CSV table of N, CA and C in Angstrom, one decimal:
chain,number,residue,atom,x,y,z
A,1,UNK,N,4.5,-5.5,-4.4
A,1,UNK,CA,3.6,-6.6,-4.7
A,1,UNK,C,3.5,-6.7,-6.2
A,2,UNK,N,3.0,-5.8,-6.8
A,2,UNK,CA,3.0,-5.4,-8.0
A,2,UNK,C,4.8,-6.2,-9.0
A,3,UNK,N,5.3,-5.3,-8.4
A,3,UNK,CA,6.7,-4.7,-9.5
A,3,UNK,C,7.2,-6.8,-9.0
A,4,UNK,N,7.0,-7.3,-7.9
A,4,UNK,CA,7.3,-8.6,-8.0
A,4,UNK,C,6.4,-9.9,-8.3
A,5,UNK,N,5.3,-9.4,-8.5
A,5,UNK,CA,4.5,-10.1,-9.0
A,5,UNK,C,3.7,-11.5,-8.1
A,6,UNK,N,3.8,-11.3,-7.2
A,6,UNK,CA,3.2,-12.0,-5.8
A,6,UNK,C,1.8,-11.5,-5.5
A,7,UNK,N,1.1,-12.7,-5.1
A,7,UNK,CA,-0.5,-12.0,-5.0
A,7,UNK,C,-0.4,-10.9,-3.2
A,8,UNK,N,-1.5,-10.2,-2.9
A,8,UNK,CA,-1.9,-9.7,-2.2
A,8,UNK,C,-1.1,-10.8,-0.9
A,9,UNK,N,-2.4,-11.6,-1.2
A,9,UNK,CA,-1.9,-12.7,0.0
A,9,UNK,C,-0.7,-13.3,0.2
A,10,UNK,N,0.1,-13.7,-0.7
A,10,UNK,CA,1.5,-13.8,-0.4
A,10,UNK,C,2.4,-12.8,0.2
A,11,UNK,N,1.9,-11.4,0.2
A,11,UNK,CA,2.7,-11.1,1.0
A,11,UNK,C,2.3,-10.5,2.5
A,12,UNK,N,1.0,-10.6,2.6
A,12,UNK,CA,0.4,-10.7,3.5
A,12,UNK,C,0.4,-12.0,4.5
A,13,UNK,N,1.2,-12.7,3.8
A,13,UNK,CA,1.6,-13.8,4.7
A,13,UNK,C,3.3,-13.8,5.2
A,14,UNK,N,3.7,-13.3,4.1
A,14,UNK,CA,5.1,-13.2,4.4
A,14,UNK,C,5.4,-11.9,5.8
A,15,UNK,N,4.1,-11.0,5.8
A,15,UNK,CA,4.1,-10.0,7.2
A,15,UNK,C,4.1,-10.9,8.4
A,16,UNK,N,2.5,-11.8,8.3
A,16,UNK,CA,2.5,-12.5,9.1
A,16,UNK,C,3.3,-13.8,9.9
A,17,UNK,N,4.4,-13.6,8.7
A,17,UNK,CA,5.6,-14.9,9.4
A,17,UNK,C,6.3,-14.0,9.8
A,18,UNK,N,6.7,-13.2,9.8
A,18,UNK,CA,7.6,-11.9,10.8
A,18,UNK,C,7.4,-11.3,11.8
A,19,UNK,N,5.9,-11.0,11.8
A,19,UNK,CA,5.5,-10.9,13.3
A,19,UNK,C,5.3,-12.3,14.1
A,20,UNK,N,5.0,-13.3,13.7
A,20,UNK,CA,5.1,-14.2,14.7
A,20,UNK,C,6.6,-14.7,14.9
A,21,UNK,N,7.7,-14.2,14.3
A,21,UNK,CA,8.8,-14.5,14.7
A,21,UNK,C,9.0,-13.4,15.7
A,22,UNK,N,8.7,-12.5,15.7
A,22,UNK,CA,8.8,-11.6,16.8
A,22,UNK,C,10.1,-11.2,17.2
A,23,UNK,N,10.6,-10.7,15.3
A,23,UNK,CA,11.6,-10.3,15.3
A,23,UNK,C,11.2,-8.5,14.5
A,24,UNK,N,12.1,-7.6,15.5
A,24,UNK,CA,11.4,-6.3,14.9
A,24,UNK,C,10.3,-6.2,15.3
A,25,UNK,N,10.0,-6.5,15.9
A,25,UNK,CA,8.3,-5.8,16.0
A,25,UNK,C,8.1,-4.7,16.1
A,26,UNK,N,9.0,-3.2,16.6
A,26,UNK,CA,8.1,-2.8,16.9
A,26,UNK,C,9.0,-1.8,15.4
A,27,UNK,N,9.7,-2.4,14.4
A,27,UNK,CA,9.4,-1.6,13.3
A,27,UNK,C,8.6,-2.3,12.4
A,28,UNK,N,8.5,-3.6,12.3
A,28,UNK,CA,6.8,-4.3,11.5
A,28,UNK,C,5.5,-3.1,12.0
A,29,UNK,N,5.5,-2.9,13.4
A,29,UNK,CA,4.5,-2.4,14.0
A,29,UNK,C,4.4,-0.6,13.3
A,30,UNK,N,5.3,0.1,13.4
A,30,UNK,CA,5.7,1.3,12.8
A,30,UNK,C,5.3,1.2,11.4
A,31,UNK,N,5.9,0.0,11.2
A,31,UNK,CA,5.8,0.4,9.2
A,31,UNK,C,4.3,0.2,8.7
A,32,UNK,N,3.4,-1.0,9.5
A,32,UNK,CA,2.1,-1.1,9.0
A,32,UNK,C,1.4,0.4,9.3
A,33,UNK,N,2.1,1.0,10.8
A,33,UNK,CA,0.7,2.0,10.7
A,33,UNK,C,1.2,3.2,10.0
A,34,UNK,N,2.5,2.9,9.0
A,34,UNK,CA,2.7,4.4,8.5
A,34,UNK,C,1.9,3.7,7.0
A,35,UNK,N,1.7,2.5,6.9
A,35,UNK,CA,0.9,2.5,5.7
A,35,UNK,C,-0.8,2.6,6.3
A,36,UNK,N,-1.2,2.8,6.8
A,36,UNK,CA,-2.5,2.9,7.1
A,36,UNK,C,-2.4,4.4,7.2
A,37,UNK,N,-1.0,4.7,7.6
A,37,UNK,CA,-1.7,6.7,7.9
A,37,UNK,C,-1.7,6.9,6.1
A,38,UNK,N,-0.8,6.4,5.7
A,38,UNK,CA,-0.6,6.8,4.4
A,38,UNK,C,-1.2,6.7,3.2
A,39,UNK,N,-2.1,5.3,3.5
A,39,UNK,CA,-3.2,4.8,2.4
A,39,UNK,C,-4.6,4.7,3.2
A,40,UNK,N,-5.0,4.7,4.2
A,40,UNK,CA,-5.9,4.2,5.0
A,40,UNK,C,-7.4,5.2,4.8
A,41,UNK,N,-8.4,5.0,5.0
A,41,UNK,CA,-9.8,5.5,5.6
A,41,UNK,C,-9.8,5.9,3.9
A,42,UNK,N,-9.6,7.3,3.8
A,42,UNK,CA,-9.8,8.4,2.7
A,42,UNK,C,-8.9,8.1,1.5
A,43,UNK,N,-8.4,6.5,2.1
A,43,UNK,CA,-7.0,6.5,0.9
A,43,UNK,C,-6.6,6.6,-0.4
A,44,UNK,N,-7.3,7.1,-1.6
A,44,UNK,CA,-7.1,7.4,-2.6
A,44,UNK,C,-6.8,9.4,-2.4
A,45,UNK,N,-7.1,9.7,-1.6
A,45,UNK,CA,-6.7,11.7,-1.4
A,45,UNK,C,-5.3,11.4,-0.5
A,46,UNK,N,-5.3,10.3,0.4
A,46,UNK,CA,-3.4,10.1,1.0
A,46,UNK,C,-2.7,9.9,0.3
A,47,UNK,N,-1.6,11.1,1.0
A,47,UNK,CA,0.1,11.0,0.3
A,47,UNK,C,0.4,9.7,0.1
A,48,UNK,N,0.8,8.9,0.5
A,48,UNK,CA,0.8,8.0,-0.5
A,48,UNK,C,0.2,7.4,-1.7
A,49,UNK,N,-0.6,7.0,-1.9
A,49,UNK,CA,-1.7,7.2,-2.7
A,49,UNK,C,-1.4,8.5,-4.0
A,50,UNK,N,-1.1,9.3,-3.6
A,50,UNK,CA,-1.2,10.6,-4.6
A,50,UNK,C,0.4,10.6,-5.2
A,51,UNK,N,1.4,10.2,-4.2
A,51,UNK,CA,3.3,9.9,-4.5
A,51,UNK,C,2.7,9.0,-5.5
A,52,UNK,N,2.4,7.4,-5.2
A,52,UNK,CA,2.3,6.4,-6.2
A,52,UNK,C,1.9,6.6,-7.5
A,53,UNK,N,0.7,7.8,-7.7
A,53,UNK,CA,-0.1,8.0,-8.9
A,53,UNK,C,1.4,9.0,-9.6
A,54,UNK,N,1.4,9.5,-9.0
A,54,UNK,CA,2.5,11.0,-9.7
A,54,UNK,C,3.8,9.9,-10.0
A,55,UNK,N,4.2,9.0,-9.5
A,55,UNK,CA,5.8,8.3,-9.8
A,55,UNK,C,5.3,7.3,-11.2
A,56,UNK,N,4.0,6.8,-11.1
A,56,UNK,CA,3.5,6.1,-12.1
A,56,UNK,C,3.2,6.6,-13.2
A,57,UNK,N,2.9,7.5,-13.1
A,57,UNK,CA,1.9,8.2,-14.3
A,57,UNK,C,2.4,9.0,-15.3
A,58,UNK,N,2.2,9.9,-16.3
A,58,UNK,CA,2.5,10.4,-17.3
A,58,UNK,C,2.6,11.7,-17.3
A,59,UNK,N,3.4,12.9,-18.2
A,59,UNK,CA,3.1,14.0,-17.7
A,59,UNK,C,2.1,14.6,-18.7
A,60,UNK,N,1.0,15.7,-18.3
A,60,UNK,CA,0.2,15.8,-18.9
A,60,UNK,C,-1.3,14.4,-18.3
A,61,UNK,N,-0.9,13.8,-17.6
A,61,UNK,CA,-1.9,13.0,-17.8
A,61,UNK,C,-3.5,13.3,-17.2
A,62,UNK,N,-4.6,12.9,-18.0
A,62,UNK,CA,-5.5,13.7,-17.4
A,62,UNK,C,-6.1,13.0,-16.2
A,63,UNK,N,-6.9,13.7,-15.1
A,63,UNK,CA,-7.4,13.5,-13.7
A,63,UNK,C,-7.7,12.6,-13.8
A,64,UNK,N,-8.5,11.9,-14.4
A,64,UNK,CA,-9.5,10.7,-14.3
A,64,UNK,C,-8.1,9.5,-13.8
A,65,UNK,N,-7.6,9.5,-14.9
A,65,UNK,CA,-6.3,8.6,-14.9
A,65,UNK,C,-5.6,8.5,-13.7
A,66,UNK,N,-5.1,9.7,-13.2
A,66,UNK,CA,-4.4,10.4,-11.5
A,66,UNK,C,-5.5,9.6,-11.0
A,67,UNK,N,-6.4,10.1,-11.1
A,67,UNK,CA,-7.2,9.6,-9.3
A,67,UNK,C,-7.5,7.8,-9.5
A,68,UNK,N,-8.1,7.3,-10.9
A,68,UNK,CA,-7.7,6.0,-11.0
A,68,UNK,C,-6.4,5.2,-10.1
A,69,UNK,N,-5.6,5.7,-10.4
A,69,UNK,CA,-4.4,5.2,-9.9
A,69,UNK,C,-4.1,5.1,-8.6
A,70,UNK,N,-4.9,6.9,-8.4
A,70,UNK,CA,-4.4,6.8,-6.6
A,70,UNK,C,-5.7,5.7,-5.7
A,71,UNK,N,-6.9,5.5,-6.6
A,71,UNK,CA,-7.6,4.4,-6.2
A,71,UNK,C,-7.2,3.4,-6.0
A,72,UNK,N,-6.5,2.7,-6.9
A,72,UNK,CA,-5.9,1.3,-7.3
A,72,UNK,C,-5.1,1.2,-6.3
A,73,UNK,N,-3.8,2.4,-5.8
A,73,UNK,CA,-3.4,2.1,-4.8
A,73,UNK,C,-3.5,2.0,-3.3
A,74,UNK,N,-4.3,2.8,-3.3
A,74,UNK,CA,-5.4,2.8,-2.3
A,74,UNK,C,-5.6,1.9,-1.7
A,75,UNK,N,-6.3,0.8,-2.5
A,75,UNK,CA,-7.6,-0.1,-2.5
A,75,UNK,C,-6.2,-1.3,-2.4
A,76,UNK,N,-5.4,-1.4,-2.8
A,76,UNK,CA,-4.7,-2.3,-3.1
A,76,UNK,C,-3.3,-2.8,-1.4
A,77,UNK,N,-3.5,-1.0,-1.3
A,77,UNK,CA,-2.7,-1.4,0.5
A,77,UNK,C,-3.6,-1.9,1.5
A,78,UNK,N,-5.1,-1.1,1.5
A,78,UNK,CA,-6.1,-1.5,2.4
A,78,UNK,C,-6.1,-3.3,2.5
A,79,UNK,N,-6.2,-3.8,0.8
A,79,UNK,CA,-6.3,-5.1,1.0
A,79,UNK,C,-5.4,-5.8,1.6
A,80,UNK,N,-4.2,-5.4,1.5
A,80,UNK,CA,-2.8,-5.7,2.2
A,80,UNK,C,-3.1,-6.0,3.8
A,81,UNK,N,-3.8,-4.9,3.9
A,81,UNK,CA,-3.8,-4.6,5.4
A,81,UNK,C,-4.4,-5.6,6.1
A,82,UNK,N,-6.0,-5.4,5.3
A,82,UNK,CA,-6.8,-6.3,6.2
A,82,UNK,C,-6.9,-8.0,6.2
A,83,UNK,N,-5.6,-8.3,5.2
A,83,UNK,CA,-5.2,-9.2,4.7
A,83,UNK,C,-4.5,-10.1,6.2
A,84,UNK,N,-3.5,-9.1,6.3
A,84,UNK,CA,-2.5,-9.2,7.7
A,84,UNK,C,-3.3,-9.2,8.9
């Protein structure tokens, strides 16, 4: 979303034209809930969340900054989600 520059909801619409093609489903279906296991409930302490902060980030960089990030990501799939 980010790296292409498309809002939230653009691509939360582009999910939902794929599942109603009801093509793949049941890897659309797989892939949403590996991002919910992976960003979901507690999602700023989820591996993903914590991958995205460490691939983004700096080395040396201090916590505040890490956990910022893994917030942003967080907060940023959830909206995805509940978007779809």
């Amino acid at each position: 979303m980010i790296r292409y520059s498309s809002s939230v909801e653009e691509v939360a619409a582009l999910f939902v034209e794929r599942i109603r093609s009801k093509l793949h489903p049941e890897a659309i279906e797989l892939g949403l809930a590996a991002l919910a296991r992976r960003f979901g409930d507690d999602g700023f302490e989820k591996v993903g969340a914590v991958v995205y902060a460490r691939f983004y980030g700096a080395e040396g960089e201090e916590e505040d900054e890490l956990v910022g990030r893994q917030r942003f990501a967080a907060g940023l799939i959830q909206h995805l989600l509940d978007e779809i």
